[in-house]
Coordinates of C-alpha atoms in Angstrom, one line a residue:
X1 CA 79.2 -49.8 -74.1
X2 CA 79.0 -52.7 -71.6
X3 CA 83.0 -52.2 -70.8
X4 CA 81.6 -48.3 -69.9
X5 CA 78.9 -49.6 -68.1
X6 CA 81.0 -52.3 -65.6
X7 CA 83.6 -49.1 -65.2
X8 CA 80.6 -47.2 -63.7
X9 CA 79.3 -50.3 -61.3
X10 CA 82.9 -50.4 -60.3
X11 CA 82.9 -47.0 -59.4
X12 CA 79.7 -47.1 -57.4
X13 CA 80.9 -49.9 -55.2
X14 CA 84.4 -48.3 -54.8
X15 CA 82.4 -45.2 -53.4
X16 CA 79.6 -47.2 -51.1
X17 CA 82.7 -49.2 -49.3
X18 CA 84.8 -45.9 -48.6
X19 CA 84.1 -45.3 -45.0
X20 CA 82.2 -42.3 -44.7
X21 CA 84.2 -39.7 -42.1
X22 CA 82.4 -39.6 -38.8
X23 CA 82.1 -36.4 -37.2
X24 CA 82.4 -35.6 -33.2
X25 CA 78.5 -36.6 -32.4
X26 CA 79.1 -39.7 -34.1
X27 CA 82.3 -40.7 -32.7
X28 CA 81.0 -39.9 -29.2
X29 CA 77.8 -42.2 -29.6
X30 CA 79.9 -45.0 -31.0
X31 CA 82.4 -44.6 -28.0
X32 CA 79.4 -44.8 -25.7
X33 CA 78.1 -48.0 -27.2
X34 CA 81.0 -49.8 -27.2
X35 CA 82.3 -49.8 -23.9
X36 CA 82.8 -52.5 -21.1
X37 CA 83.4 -49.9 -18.7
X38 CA 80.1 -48.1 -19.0
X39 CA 78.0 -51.8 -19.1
X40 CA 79.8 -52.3 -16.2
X41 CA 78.5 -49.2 -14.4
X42 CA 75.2 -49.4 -15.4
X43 CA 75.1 -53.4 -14.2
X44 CA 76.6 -51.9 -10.7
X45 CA 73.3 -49.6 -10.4
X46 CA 71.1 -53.0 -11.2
X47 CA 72.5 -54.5 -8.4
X48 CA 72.4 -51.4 -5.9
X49 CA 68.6 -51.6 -6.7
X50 CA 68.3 -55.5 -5.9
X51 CA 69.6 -54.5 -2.4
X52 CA 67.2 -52.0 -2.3
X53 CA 64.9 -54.6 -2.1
X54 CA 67.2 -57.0 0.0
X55 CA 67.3 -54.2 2.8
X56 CA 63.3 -53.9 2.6
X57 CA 63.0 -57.4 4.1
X58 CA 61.9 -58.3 7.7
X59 CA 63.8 -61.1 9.3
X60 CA 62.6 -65.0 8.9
X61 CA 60.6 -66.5 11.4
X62 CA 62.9 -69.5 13.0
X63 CA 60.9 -73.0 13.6
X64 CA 62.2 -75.2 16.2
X65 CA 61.3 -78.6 16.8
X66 CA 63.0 -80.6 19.3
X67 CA 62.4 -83.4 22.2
X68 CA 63.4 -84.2 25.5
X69 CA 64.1 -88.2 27.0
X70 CA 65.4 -87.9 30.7
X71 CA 67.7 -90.8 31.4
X72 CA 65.0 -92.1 34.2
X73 CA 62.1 -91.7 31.7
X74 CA 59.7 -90.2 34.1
X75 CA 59.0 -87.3 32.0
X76 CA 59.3 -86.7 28.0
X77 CA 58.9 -83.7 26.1
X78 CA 58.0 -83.1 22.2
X79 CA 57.9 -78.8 21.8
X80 CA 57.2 -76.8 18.3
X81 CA 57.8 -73.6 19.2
X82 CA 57.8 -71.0 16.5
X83 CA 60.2 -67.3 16.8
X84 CA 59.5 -64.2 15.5
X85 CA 62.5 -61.4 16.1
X86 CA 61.4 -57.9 15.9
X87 CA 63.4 -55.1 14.8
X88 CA 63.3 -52.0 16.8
X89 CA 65.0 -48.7 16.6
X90 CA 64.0 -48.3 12.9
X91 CA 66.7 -50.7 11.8
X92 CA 65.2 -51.3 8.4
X93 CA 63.9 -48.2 7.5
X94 CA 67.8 -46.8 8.1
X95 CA 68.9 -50.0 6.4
X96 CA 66.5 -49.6 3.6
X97 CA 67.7 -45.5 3.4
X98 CA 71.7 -46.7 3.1
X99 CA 71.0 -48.9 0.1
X100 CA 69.0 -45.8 -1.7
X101 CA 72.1 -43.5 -0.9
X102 CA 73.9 -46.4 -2.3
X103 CA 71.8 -46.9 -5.5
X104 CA 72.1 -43.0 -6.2
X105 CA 75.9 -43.3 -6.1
X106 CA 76.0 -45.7 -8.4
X107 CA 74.1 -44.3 -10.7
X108 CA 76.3 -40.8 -10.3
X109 CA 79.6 -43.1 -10.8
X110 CA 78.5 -44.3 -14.0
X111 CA 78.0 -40.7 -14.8
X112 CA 81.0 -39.7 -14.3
X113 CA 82.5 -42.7 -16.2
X114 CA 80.5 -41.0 -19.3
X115 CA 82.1 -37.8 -18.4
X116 CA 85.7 -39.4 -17.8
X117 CA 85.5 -41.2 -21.4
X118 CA 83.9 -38.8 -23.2
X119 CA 86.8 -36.6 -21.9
X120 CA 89.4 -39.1 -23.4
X121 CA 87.8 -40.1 -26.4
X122 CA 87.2 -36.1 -27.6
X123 CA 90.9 -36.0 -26.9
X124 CA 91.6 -38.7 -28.8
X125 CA 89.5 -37.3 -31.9
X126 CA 90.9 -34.1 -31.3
X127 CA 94.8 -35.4 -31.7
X128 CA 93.6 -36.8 -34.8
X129 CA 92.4 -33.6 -36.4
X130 CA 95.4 -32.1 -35.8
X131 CA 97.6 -34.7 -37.1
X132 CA 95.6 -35.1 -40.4
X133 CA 96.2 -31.3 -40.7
X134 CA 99.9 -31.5 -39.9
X135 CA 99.8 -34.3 -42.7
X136 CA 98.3 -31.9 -44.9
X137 CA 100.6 -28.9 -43.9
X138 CA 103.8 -30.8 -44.1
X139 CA 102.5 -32.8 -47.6
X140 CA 102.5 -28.9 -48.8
X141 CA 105.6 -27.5 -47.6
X142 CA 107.1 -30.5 -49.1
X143 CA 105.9 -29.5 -52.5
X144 CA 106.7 -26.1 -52.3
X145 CA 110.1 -27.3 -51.7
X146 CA 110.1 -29.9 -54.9
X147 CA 108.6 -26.9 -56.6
X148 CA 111.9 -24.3 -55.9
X149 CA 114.5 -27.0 -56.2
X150 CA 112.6 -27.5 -59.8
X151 CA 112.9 -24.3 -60.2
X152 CA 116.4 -23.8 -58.9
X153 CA 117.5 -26.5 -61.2
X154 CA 116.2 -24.6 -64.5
X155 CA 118.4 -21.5 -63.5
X156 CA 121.6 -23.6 -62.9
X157 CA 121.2 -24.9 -66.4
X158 CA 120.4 -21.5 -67.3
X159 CA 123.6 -20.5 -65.6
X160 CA 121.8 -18.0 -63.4
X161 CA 122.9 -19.6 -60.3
X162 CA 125.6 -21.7 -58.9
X163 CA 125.2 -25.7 -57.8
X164 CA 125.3 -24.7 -54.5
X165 CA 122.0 -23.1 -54.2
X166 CA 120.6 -26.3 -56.1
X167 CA 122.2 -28.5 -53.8
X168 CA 121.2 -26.6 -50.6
X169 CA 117.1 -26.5 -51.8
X170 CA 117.6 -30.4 -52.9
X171 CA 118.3 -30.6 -49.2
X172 CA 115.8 -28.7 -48.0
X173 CA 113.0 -30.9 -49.9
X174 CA 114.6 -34.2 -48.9
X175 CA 114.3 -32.9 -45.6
X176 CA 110.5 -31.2 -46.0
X177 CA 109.9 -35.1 -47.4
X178 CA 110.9 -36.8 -44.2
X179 CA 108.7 -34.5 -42.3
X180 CA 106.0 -35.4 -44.1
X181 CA 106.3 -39.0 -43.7
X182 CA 106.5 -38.2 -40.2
X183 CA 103.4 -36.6 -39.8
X184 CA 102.0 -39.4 -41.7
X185 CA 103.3 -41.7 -38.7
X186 CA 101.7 -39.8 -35.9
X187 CA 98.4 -39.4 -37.8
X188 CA 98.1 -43.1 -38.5
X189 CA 99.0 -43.5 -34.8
X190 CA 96.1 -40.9 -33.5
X191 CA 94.4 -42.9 -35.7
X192 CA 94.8 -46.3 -34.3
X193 CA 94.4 -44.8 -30.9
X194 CA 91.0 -43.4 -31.5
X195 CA 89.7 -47.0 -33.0
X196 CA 90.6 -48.9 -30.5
X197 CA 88.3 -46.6 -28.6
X198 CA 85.2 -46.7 -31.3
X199 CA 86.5 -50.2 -31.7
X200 CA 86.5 -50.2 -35.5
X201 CA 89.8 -51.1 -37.5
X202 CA 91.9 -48.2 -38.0
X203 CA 92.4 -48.6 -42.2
X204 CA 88.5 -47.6 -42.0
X205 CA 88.3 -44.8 -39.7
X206 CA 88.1 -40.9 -41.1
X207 CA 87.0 -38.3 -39.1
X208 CA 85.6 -34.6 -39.8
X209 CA 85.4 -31.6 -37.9
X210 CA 87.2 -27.9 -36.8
X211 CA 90.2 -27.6 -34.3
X212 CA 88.7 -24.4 -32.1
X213 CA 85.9 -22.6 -32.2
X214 CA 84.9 -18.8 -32.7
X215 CA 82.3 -18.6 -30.6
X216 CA 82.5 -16.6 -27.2
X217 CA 83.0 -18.4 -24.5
X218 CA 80.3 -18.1 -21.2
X219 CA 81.7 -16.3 -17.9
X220 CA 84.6 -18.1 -15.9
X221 CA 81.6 -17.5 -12.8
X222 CA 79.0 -18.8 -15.0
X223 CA 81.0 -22.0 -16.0
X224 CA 82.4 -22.8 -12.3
X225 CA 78.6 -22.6 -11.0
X226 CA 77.6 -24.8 -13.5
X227 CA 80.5 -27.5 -12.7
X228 CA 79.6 -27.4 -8.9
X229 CA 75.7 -28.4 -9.7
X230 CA 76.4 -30.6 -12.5
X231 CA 79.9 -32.6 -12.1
X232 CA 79.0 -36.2 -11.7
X233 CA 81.5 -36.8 -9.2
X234 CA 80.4 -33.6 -6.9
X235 CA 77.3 -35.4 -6.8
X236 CA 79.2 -38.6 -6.1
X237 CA 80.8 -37.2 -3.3
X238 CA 77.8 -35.2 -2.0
X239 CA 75.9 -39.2 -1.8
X240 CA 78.9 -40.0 -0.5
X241 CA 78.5 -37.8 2.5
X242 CA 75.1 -38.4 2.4
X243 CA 76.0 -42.6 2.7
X244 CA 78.2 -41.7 6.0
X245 CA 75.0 -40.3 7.5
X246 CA 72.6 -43.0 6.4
X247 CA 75.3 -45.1 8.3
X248 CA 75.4 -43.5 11.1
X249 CA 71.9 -43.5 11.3
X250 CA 72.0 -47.5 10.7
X251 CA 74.7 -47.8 13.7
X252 CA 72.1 -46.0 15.9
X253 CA 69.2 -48.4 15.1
X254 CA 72.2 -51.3 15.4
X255 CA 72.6 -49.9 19.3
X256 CA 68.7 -50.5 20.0
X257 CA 68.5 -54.2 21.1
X258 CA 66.1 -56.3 19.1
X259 CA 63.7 -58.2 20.9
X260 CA 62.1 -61.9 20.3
X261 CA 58.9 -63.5 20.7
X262 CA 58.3 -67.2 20.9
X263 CA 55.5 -69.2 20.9
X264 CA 54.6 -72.9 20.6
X265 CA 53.4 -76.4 21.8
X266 CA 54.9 -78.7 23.9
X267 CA 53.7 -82.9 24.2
X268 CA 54.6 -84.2 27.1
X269 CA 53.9 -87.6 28.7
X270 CA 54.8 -89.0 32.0
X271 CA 56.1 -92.5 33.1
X272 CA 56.1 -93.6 36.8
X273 CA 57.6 -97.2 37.3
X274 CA 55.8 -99.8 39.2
X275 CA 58.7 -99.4 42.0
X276 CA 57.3 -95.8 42.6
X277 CA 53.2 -96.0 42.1
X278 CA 51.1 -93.9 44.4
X279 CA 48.1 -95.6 45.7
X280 CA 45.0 -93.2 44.7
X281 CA 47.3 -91.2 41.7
X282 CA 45.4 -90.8 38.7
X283 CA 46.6 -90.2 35.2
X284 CA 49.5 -91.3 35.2
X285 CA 50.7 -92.3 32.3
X286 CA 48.4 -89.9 30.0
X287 CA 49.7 -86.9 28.0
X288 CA 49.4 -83.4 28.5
X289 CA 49.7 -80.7 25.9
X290 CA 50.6 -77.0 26.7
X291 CA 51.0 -73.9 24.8
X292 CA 54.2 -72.1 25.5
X293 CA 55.1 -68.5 25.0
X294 CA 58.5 -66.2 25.5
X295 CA 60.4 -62.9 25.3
X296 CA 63.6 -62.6 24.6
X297 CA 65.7 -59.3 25.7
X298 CA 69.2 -58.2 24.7
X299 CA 70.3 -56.3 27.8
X300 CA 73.0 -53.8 26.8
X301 CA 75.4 -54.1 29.2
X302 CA 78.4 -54.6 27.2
X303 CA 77.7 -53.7 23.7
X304 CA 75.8 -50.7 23.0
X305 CA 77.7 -50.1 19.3
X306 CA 78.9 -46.9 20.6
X307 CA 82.1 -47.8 18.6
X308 CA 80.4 -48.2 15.3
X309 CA 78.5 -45.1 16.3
X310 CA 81.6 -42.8 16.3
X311 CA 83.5 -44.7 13.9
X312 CA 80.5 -43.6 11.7
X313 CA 80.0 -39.8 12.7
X314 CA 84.2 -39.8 12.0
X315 CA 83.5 -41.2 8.4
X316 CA 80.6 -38.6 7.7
X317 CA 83.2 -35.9 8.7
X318 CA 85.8 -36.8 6.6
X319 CA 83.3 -37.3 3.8
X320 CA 82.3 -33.4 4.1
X321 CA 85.8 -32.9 4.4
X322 CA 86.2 -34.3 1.4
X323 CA 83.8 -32.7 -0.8
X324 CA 85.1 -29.3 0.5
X325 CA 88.8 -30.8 -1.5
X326 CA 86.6 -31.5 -4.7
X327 CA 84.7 -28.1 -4.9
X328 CA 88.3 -26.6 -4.5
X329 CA 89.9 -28.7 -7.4
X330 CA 86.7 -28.5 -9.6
X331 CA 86.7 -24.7 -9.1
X332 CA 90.4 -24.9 -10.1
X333 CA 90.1 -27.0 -13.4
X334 CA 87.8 -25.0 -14.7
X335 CA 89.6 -21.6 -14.6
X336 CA 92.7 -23.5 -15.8
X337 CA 90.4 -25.0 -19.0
X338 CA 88.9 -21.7 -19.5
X339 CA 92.4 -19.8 -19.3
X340 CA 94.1 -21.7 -21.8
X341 CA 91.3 -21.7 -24.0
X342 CA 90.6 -18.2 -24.4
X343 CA 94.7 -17.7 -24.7
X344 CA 94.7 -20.0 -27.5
X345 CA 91.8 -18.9 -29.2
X346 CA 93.6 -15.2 -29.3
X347 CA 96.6 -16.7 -30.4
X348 CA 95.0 -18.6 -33.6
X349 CA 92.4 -16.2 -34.5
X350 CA 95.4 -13.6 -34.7
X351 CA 97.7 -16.3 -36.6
X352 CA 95.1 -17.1 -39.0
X353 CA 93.1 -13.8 -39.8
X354 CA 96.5 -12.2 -40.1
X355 CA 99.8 -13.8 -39.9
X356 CA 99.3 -16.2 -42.1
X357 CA 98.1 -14.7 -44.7
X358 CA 100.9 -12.4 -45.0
X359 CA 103.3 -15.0 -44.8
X360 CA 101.8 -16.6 -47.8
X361 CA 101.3 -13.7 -49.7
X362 CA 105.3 -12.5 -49.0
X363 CA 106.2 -16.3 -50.2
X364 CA 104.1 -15.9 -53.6
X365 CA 105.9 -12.6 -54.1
X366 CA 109.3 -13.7 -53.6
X367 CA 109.3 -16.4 -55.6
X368 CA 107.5 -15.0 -58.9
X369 CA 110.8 -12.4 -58.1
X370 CA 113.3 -15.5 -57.8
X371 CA 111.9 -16.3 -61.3
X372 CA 112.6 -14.3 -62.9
X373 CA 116.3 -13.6 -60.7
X374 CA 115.1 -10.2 -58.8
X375 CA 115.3 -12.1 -55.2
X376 CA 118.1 -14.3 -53.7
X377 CA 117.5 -17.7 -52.7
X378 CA 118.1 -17.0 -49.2
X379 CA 115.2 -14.7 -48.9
X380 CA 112.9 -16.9 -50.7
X381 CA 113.9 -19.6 -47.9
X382 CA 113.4 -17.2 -45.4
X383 CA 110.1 -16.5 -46.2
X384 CA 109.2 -19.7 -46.8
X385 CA 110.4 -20.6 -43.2
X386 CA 108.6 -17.9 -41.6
X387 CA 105.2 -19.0 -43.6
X388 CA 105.9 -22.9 -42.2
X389 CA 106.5 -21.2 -38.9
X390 CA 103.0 -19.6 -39.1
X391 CA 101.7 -22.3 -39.9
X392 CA 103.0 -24.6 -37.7
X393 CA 102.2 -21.9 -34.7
X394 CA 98.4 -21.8 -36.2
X395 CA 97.8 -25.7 -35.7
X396 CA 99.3 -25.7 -32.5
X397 CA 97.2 -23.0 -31.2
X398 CA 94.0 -24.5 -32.5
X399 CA 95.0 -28.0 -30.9
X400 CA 95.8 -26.3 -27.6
X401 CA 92.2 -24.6 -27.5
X402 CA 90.5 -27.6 -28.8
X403 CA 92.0 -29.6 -26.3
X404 CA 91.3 -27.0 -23.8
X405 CA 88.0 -26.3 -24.4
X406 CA 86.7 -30.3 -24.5
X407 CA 88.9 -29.9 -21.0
X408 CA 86.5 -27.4 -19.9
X409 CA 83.0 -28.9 -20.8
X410 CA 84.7 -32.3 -18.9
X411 CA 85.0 -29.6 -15.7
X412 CA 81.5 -28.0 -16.3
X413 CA 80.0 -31.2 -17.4
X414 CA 78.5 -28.8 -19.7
X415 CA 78.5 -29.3 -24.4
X416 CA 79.7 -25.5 -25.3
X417 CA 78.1 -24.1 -28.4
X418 CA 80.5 -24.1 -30.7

């Protein structure tokens, strides 16, 4: 009894250490976790709102402090004087606009660094979903071939059939061997490749899910509308242009001189030597304090910024040019996704609802005849080919739309129902 009992306990902990297989939500959220290159966006938008706040600022006041000894030390002078520049033109309200544009691209760029590695991470998942199902495709062609040399080799010794045909299938399951082992390679490949993005050790990573989907697909029209409102980097582009205006706007202010007012005391004290007295002069000697004040005034003879003004209106064009290119390319992707999609989805819903289950059924035929020695090997092989083939034709397809489709919500920047 306690011998049954520790068998059981071992069991239990066999089963809660197996890595449970994570499905495409799950993947995705551990992707998004886990990622420098997202931490790094989102600390870029932190610091596009500091200068948010930088770009609110007036300038410093400037205290000046300084004294004056003439050489004949008739006259000497201690001034405080106290500066206040003045920004006209709106300079910091167009400053303060530029860093908001800023602040908003950054936040669309880390967007579209979610949309760029959710893109490769599905992919990634994807590849590995088809290469566990090749592993399981080729792990069953292999044993159909074990299973008719087994059988082949009963009718030799039977004297049915002659060594060649035993030979010849002992080859073909050698051969249906090394192509499973092969598949076994690439899947533990896809395999490493996806943990390295989930950053989990690959011996511990299993994964769930379909290749493809049934479901209809929205309108090309629907889809392409839905990529030029929501693509992250449309938006980034449209801030962009945005950002070229805000500067031009800034190089405007820029062109407005700035003026400065002043303002302070002055101590001053006056010596007369006893070589130069007046007769009658009174106070000498005494000090006298004053109040000073100034204005200081830029004139733009020289530089009016009217360089960084065009250089600026230029940029802002070439910006809108631009995101003309993008809408273009966008428009582009997403009929290329959708295309392939909906040509692959034909192709394996055809392949799987009929093809291959007439392939199968013709195999199972043939070789309950090659039993009992109404069929020739060659047919059975033939048929067995043409099932493999059907097969083979069925994953493909269902890779090709699954990797299409995960394409296609990366051009929408839309989750189809699946």
């Amino acid at each position: 009894m306690p011998k049954k009992y520790i068998a059981l306990l071992w069991l239990a902990l066999c089963l809660s250490g197996r890595a449970q297989p994570l499905d495409r939500r799950q993947v995705e959220e551990l992707a998004l976790a886990r990622q420098p290159r997202l931490q790094a966006a989102q600390l870029e938008v932190e610091a596009t709102q500091k200068l948010i706040e930088q770009a609110q600022m007036s300038p410093n006041p400037v205290l000046g402090i300084g004294t004056e000894v003439p050489a004949l030390r008739i006259v000497s002078r201690v001034q405080i004087s106290l500066s206040q520049p003045l920004e006209l033109g709106g300079k910091r309200e167009a400053r303060t606009r530029l860093a908001e544009v800023n602040h908003q691209v950054a936040g669309a760029r880390q967007r579209e660094a979610e949309r760029q590695l959710l893109l490769e991470v599905r992919q990634a998942y994807a590849e590995l979903l088809a290469a566990e199902r090749k592993v399981s495709l080729e792990k069953e062609a292999a044993a159909t071939s074990q299973r008719q040399w087994k059988l082949a080799q009963e009718r030799f010794k039977l004297g049915d059939i002659p060594k060649v045909e035993v030979m010849q299938l002992e080859a073909d399951a050698s051969r249906a061997l090394a192509l499973s082992a092969q598949s076994q390679a690439e899947c533990e490949m896809r395999r490493g490749a996806l943990a390295i993005w989930l950053g989990k050790p690959a011996a511990e990573l299993q994964v769930q899910g379909q290749l493809g989907s049934n479901a209809a697909l929205p309108g090309l029209e629907e889809l392409q509308k839905l990529a030029l409102s929501q693509r992250p980097d449309l938006q980034a582009q449209q801030l962009d242009q945005d950002r070229r205006q805000a500067e031009t706007r800034l190089e405007q202010a820029k062109g407005v001189s700035d003026i400065t007012l002043q303002t302070g005391l002055a101590y001053d004290r006056t010596y007369i030597s006893p070589q130069n007295q007046t007769s009658g002069l009174t106070g000498i000697g005494s000090p006298v304090l004053s109040v000073t004040a100034g204005l200081s005034i830029p004139l733009p003879f020289r530089d009016d910024n009217s360089g960084s003004i065009a250089a600026a209106e230029i940029r802002a064009q070439a910006a809108e040019s631009e995101r003309e290119a993008l809408e273009r390319q966008v428009r582009l992707q997403v009929e290329s996704a959708y295309l392939t999609a909906l040509a692959n989805q034909k192709t394996r819903q055809v392949l799987a609802g009929q093809t291959l289950p007439l392939t199968l059924e013709t195999l199972r035929i043939l070789e309950q005849a090659y039993r009992v020695r109404a069929r020739s090997l060659t047919e059975v092989l033939n048929s067995r080919r043409a099932y493999l083939e059907a097969a083979r034709s069925e994953l493909e397809a269902a890779r090709q739309e699954e990797l299409a489709l995960i394409r296609l919500e990366a051009a929408a920047a839309h989750n189809l129902q699946r």
